[in-house]
Coordinates of C-alpha atoms in Angstrom, one line a residue:
M26 CA -8.0 35.8 2.8
P27 CA -7.9 32.0 2.7
S28 CA -5.4 30.1 0.6
M29 CA -5.8 26.9 -1.3
Q30 CA -2.1 26.7 -2.2
P31 CA -0.8 23.2 -2.1
S32 CA 2.1 22.3 0.2
A33 CA 5.0 19.9 -0.4
M34 CA 3.1 16.6 -0.5
A35 CA 3.5 15.8 -4.1
F36 CA 3.8 12.4 -5.7
K37 CA 2.1 10.5 -2.9
M38 CA -1.2 8.6 -2.7
V39 CA -3.3 7.4 0.2
Q40 CA -5.2 4.1 0.3
D41 CA -7.6 4.0 3.3
T42 CA -8.8 0.5 4.3
S43 CA -11.9 1.9 5.9
D44 CA -13.0 3.4 2.6
P45 CA -13.5 0.9 -0.3
H46 CA -14.0 3.7 -3.0
E47 CA -11.7 3.5 -6.0
G48 CA -11.1 5.9 -8.9
P49 CA -11.4 9.7 -9.2
R50 CA -13.2 11.5 -6.3
L51 CA -14.7 14.9 -5.9
L52 CA -14.5 16.9 -2.7
V53 CA -16.5 20.1 -2.3
V54 CA -16.1 22.2 0.9
P55 CA -17.8 25.5 1.8
F56 CA -15.9 27.7 4.3
G57 CA -16.1 31.0 6.1
F58 CA -13.3 33.3 7.3
K59 CA -12.4 36.7 8.7
T60 CA -9.2 38.8 8.3
E61 CA -8.2 42.4 8.9
A62 CA -7.3 42.7 5.3
S63 CA -10.4 41.4 3.6
G64 CA -13.1 41.3 6.3
A65 CA -15.6 38.4 6.7
G66 CA -16.6 36.3 3.9
L67 CA -17.8 33.0 2.5
G68 CA -16.3 30.7 -0.1
I69 CA -16.2 27.2 -1.6
G70 CA -13.3 25.0 -2.4
A71 CA -13.2 21.8 -4.5
T72 CA -10.7 19.1 -5.5
Y73 CA -11.0 16.3 -8.0
S74 CA -8.4 13.7 -7.2
G75 CA -7.3 10.8 -9.3
W76 CA -7.6 12.7 -12.7
P77 CA -6.1 13.0 -15.2
Q78 CA -3.6 10.6 -13.6
K79 CA -4.2 8.5 -10.4
Q80 CA -2.0 10.7 -8.3
A81 CA -3.0 14.1 -9.9
I82 CA -5.3 16.6 -8.4
V83 CA -7.4 19.3 -10.1
G84 CA -8.8 21.9 -7.7
G85 CA -9.7 25.4 -7.0
A86 CA -11.6 27.8 -4.8
A87 CA -13.7 31.0 -5.0
W88 CA -14.8 33.3 -2.3
K89 CA -16.4 36.7 -1.7
T90 CA -16.5 39.0 1.4
F91 CA -19.0 41.4 2.6
D92 CA -16.7 44.3 1.8
K93 CA -16.6 43.5 -2.0
T94 CA -13.6 41.3 -2.2
D95 CA -13.7 38.6 -4.9
A96 CA -11.2 35.9 -5.6
I97 CA -10.7 32.7 -7.6
Y98 CA -7.9 30.1 -7.4
L99 CA -7.2 27.2 -9.8
N100 CA -4.6 24.5 -9.7
L101 CA -3.3 21.3 -11.3
T102 CA -0.8 19.4 -9.1
D103 CA 1.3 16.2 -9.3
F104 CA 1.0 15.6 -13.0
Q105 CA 3.7 13.1 -14.1
L106 CA 5.4 13.8 -17.4
P107 CA 4.8 10.7 -19.5
F108 CA 8.1 11.0 -21.3
A109 CA 10.2 11.7 -18.1
K110 CA 8.8 9.7 -15.2
R111 CA 10.9 11.4 -12.5
F112 CA 9.5 14.8 -13.4
F113 CA 6.2 16.1 -12.0
V114 CA 4.4 19.4 -12.9
M115 CA 2.2 21.8 -10.9
V116 CA 0.5 24.9 -12.2
H117 CA -1.7 27.3 -10.3
G118 CA -3.0 30.8 -10.5
F119 CA -4.9 33.4 -8.5
D120 CA -7.0 36.5 -9.4
S121 CA -8.6 38.8 -6.9
S122 CA -10.1 42.2 -6.4
Y123 CA -10.3 44.0 -3.1
D124 CA -12.4 47.0 -2.1
N125 CA -10.0 47.6 0.8
M126 CA -6.6 46.1 -0.1
V127 CA -4.0 46.9 2.5
S128 CA -0.3 47.5 2.0
Y129 CA 1.9 48.2 5.0
A130 CA 4.9 48.8 2.7
S131 CA 3.0 51.8 1.2
G132 CA 2.6 53.5 4.6
S133 CA 4.8 56.5 5.5
G134 CA 6.9 54.5 7.9
G135 CA 7.4 51.3 5.8
S136 CA 6.8 47.8 7.2
G137 CA 9.9 47.2 9.3
N138 CA 9.9 45.6 12.7
S139 CA 9.2 48.9 14.5
S140 CA 6.5 50.2 12.0
G141 CA 3.2 51.4 13.3
E142 CA 0.0 49.3 13.4
K143 CA -2.0 52.0 11.6
D144 CA 0.8 52.9 9.2
F145 CA -0.6 51.4 5.9
Y146 CA -2.3 52.4 2.7
K147 CA -5.8 50.9 2.0
G148 CA -7.8 51.2 -1.2
H149 CA -9.4 49.3 -4.1
G150 CA -6.8 47.0 -5.6
W151 CA -6.1 43.9 -7.5
D152 CA -3.7 41.0 -6.9
Q153 CA -2.9 38.4 -9.6
W154 CA -0.3 35.7 -9.8
V155 CA 0.6 32.5 -11.6
E156 CA 3.2 29.9 -10.8
G157 CA 4.5 26.7 -12.3
E158 CA 6.6 24.1 -10.7
L159 CA 8.8 21.3 -12.2
T160 CA 9.9 18.8 -9.6
Y161 CA 12.5 16.1 -10.1
V162 CA 12.4 13.2 -7.7
L163 CA 16.1 12.6 -6.8
P164 CA 17.3 9.0 -7.4
W165 CA 18.9 8.4 -4.0
G166 CA 17.1 7.0 -1.0
P167 CA 15.5 3.7 0.2
F168 CA 12.6 3.8 -2.3
G169 CA 14.5 3.5 -5.6
D170 CA 12.1 3.8 -8.5
D171 CA 9.0 4.1 -6.3
L172 CA 8.2 7.5 -7.8
I173 CA 4.6 7.7 -6.6
H174 CA 4.7 6.5 -3.0
T175 CA 1.6 4.9 -1.5
Y176 CA 0.6 5.3 2.2
T177 CA -1.9 2.8 3.7
T178 CA -4.2 4.2 6.4
N179 CA -7.2 3.2 8.5
R180 CA -9.6 6.1 9.3
G181 CA -6.8 8.4 8.1
L182 CA -4.2 7.0 10.5
L183 CA -1.0 5.6 9.0
T184 CA -0.7 1.8 9.1
E185 CA 1.9 1.1 6.4
G186 CA 4.2 3.0 4.1
S187 CA 6.1 5.3 6.4
V188 CA 8.9 7.2 4.6
Y189 CA 10.8 7.8 7.8
K190 CA 13.3 5.0 8.6
G191 CA 14.7 6.4 11.9
T192 CA 17.7 8.3 10.7
Y193 CA 18.6 11.7 9.2
D194 CA 20.3 10.3 6.1
P195 CA 18.9 10.9 2.6
S196 CA 20.4 7.7 1.3
E197 CA 18.6 5.6 3.9
S198 CA 15.5 7.5 5.0
G199 CA 12.9 9.9 3.4
R200 CA 12.6 11.3 -0.1
S201 CA 14.5 14.2 -1.8
Y202 CA 13.4 16.6 -4.5
F203 CA 14.8 19.4 -6.6
K204 CA 12.2 21.9 -7.7
I205 CA 12.2 24.8 -10.2
K206 CA 9.3 27.2 -9.9
P207 CA 8.9 30.2 -12.3
Y208 CA 6.5 32.8 -11.0
Y209 CA 4.8 36.1 -11.9
R210 CA 2.8 38.4 -9.7
H211 CA 1.2 41.8 -10.0
R212 CA -0.4 44.0 -7.3
W213 CA -1.8 47.4 -8.0
Y214 CA -4.3 50.0 -6.8
R215 CA -7.0 51.9 -8.7
E216 CA -5.8 55.2 -7.2
S217 CA -2.1 54.7 -8.0
T218 CA 0.5 57.1 -6.4
P219 CA 4.3 57.0 -6.1
S220 CA 3.9 55.6 -2.6
N221 CA 1.5 52.8 -3.5
G222 CA 2.4 52.2 -7.2
S223 CA 2.0 49.0 -9.1
V224 CA 4.4 46.2 -8.1
E225 CA 5.0 43.7 -10.8
T226 CA 7.6 40.9 -10.3
G227 CA 8.7 37.7 -11.9
G228 CA 11.5 35.2 -11.5
V229 CA 12.3 31.7 -10.5
R230 CA 12.8 29.7 -7.3
F231 CA 15.2 26.8 -6.9
T232 CA 14.5 24.4 -4.0
L233 CA 16.2 21.4 -2.6
E234 CA 13.8 19.6 -0.3
Y235 CA 14.3 16.6 2.0
D236 CA 11.0 15.1 3.3
N237 CA 12.0 12.7 6.1
T238 CA 8.6 12.3 7.8
D239 CA 6.6 9.2 8.3
F240 CA 3.4 10.6 6.8
T241 CA 3.5 13.9 4.9
Y242 CA -0.2 14.6 5.2
D243 CA 0.0 14.6 9.1
P244 CA 3.5 13.9 10.3
S245 CA 4.1 12.2 13.7
E246 CA 7.8 11.7 13.6
G247 CA 10.8 12.7 11.5
S248 CA 11.6 16.1 9.9
K249 CA 11.5 18.2 6.8
T250 CA 14.3 20.3 5.5
M251 CA 14.2 22.9 2.7
L252 CA 16.8 25.2 1.2
R253 CA 15.6 27.7 -1.4
L254 CA 17.2 30.3 -3.7
Y255 CA 15.0 33.2 -5.1
Q256 CA 16.1 35.0 -8.2
G257 CA 13.8 37.9 -9.2
V258 CA 14.1 39.8 -12.5
D259 CA 13.9 43.5 -13.2
T260 CA 10.4 44.1 -14.5
G261 CA 10.6 47.9 -14.6
K262 CA 8.2 48.0 -11.6
S263 CA 10.4 46.0 -9.2
D264 CA 14.2 45.3 -9.0
A265 CA 16.1 42.2 -9.7
W266 CA 16.8 40.6 -6.4
T267 CA 18.3 37.5 -4.8
G268 CA 17.0 35.7 -1.7
V269 CA 18.1 32.7 0.3
E270 CA 15.6 30.8 2.5
F271 CA 16.0 27.9 5.0
D272 CA 13.1 26.0 6.5
F273 CA 13.3 23.1 9.0
S274 CA 10.4 21.2 10.8
K275 CA 10.7 18.5 13.4
Y276 CA 8.0 16.2 14.8
W277 CA 7.8 14.2 18.0
E278 CA 5.1 11.5 18.7
L279 CA 3.9 11.8 22.3
G280 CA 1.7 8.7 22.3
E281 CA -1.9 8.3 23.1
S282 CA -3.9 8.9 26.2
S283 CA -7.3 8.1 27.6
W284 CA -8.7 11.1 25.6
F285 CA -6.5 11.3 22.6
S286 CA -5.6 8.7 19.9
K287 CA -2.5 10.7 18.9
Q288 CA -0.5 13.6 20.3
V289 CA 2.3 15.3 18.3
L290 CA 4.6 18.1 19.2
A291 CA 5.6 20.0 15.9
F292 CA 8.3 22.6 15.7
N293 CA 9.3 24.9 12.8
F294 CA 12.3 27.2 12.2
W295 CA 12.4 29.5 9.2
T296 CA 14.8 32.2 8.2
V297 CA 15.5 34.2 5.0
D298 CA 18.1 36.8 3.9
T299 CA 18.3 39.0 0.8
P300 CA 21.9 39.4 -0.2
S301 CA 21.1 41.7 -3.1
W302 CA 19.4 44.3 -0.8
N303 CA 21.6 47.4 -0.7
E304 CA 20.6 50.6 1.2
R305 CA 22.4 53.7 -0.1
D306 CA 23.5 56.7 1.9
N307 CA 20.6 58.8 0.6
G308 CA 18.1 56.1 2.0
S309 CA 17.1 54.6 -1.3
V310 CA 17.2 50.8 -1.6
T311 CA 18.2 48.6 -4.6
G312 CA 17.9 44.9 -5.0
A313 CA 15.0 44.6 -2.5
S314 CA 12.5 41.9 -2.6
P315 CA 8.8 42.9 -3.2
Y316 CA 7.0 43.4 0.1
F317 CA 5.0 40.2 -0.4
M318 CA 8.0 38.0 -0.9
G319 CA 11.3 37.2 0.8
A320 CA 11.6 38.4 4.4
A321 CA 7.9 38.9 5.0
L322 CA 5.9 38.0 8.1
G323 CA 2.2 38.0 8.7
G324 CA -0.6 35.8 7.1
Y325 CA -1.7 32.2 7.2
T326 CA 1.8 30.6 7.4
R327 CA 4.0 32.7 9.7
Q328 CA 2.9 35.1 12.4
R329 CA -0.8 34.2 11.9
G330 CA -1.9 36.9 14.4
Y331 CA -0.9 39.6 12.0
P332 CA -2.4 40.6 8.6
F333 CA -0.7 39.5 5.3
Y334 CA 2.8 41.0 4.8
R335 CA 2.5 43.1 7.9
F336 CA 6.3 43.1 8.3
H337 CA 9.0 43.1 5.6
D338 CA 12.7 43.9 5.5
K339 CA 16.0 42.5 4.3
A340 CA 16.1 39.5 6.7
A341 CA 13.6 37.6 8.9
I342 CA 13.4 34.7 11.3
N343 CA 10.4 32.8 12.8
Y344 CA 9.9 30.0 15.3
A345 CA 6.6 28.1 15.6
V346 CA 5.4 25.3 17.8
E347 CA 2.1 23.4 17.6
Y348 CA 0.6 20.7 19.9
R349 CA -1.5 18.6 17.7
V350 CA -4.0 16.4 19.6
M351 CA -6.5 14.0 18.0
P352 CA -9.5 13.2 20.2
K353 CA -10.7 9.6 20.2
W354 CA -14.3 10.8 20.0
N355 CA -15.2 11.2 16.4
P356 CA -18.5 13.2 16.0
L357 CA -19.0 11.9 12.4
G358 CA -17.5 8.5 12.9
T359 CA -20.1 6.7 10.7
F360 CA -19.1 8.6 7.6
N361 CA -16.3 7.1 5.5
W362 CA -15.3 10.5 4.1
F363 CA -14.6 12.0 7.6
K364 CA -11.4 10.5 8.9
W365 CA -10.3 12.5 12.0
W366 CA -10.1 15.9 13.6
E367 CA -7.4 17.6 15.6
V368 CA -7.3 20.5 18.1
V369 CA -4.0 22.5 17.7
P370 CA -2.9 25.1 20.2
F371 CA 0.1 27.0 18.7
A372 CA 2.5 29.9 19.3
E373 CA 5.0 31.8 17.2
V374 CA 7.9 34.3 17.7
G375 CA 9.7 36.1 15.0
R376 CA 10.8 39.4 13.5
V377 CA 12.2 41.1 10.4
A378 CA 15.5 43.1 10.5
P379 CA 17.6 45.4 8.2
Y380 CA 20.4 42.8 8.2
W381 CA 20.8 39.1 9.1
S382 CA 22.3 38.9 12.6
P383 CA 21.4 36.4 15.3
L384 CA 21.5 39.2 17.9
E385 CA 19.4 41.6 15.9
L386 CA 16.8 39.0 14.9
H387 CA 16.3 37.7 18.5
G388 CA 15.5 41.1 20.0
D389 CA 12.1 42.8 20.1
M390 CA 10.4 39.8 18.6
K391 CA 6.7 39.7 17.6
V392 CA 4.4 37.1 19.1
S393 CA 1.4 35.3 17.7
A394 CA -0.7 32.6 19.5
G395 CA -3.9 30.8 18.9
V396 CA -5.7 27.5 18.3
G397 CA -6.5 25.6 15.2
L398 CA -8.9 23.0 14.0
R399 CA -7.7 20.4 11.5
V400 CA -9.9 17.8 9.9
M401 CA -9.1 15.1 7.4
I402 CA -11.9 14.6 4.8
L403 CA -11.2 11.9 2.2
N404 CA -7.4 12.4 1.6
S405 CA -7.3 16.2 2.2
V406 CA -6.4 18.0 5.5
L407 CA -8.5 21.1 6.0
R408 CA -7.3 23.8 8.4
L409 CA -9.0 26.6 10.4
D410 CA -6.7 28.8 12.5
M411 CA -7.7 31.5 14.9
A412 CA -4.7 33.6 16.0
G413 CA -4.1 36.8 18.0
S414 CA -1.3 39.3 18.4
S415 CA -0.8 42.7 20.0
E416 CA -2.5 44.2 16.9
G417 CA -5.7 42.1 16.8
A418 CA -6.9 38.7 15.6
N419 CA -7.3 36.8 12.3
V420 CA -9.1 33.7 11.2
W421 CA -7.5 31.7 8.4
A422 CA -9.2 28.9 6.4
M423 CA -7.1 26.8 4.1
I424 CA -5.8 23.3 3.2
N425 CA -2.8 21.3 4.6
Q426 CA -1.0 21.6 7.8
T427 CA 1.0 24.8 8.5
F428 CA 4.3 22.9 8.3

């Protein structure tokens, strides 16, 4: 299943000197994909940037697979509140129906690190969610009241407007945000049983984020740091729960070569713990996160060689590295809307565990590896990742860099 979910690149605009177009712009992109969970399918995505405000984006996607999966996604991002200029709003929602929706958490052995590849439940199901996000641009840093930062590019390559000032100091380099994101999600099956019953969850996420990269759309240097607190509520179909997440990415510019105009080594470290998770003597668990949130691995972001939510437990860790190379040869160089393309070999190691421990989390780790294709069309980065693991392979189509 592809995703059109926006990443943390809000409140920024790109002005490309090679493209004289001004004003709102429509981008429509057809795509194909194949995953173990939803099979092969076709879809179409669209964004309308510059409306209803110059930095805002309205977008969405719809897709259908050959095994009767249907989905639609809609979003509004980067809308600045006119009465509170430091606040920006994002709203997006997703509705889908699967003829063969897979849940590893509903298998007889659960979805822990040692769970079996074939230990899952599959049946006709539905997945619905809606999220909002209110972001406050923190007042410290070198950019003052420059709330909507503008990057200047040429053929999609940054020429002016770097946010990174060469130091890891929020008062001198980068931009910082505080985000509040309420969410609601419901997953259920047509043939509901106690083992695969409806999971309905809601709550709020609080995030402190420090973007200290030169160019958020395609970083070449600097880093990103994120600390997040989850607080889920008791809905009657899922427990109240608390989770803590840390995410750090670092980028190194390796320079150009005779073949490549840019080479970047990108690294990501991610970990999460669920302090509310409590396993009783009789084996029952209270305060656990839903299997599709918290300490979950598998899908288009982490452990891309595994299906969505393949592994889930109280704690998790994941390391990822990508080698992003941009060929000098541009097959569509005469078109203003096509800026560049990248070939991206990548590898990941990670695991879930019943408690957070460096020793436990670094033993018997899962491995994913593959290659991605990234293209910048207008001001959007489109991504196609092909990844394999010991349990098969997946192809993921989406927008934005992985991290």
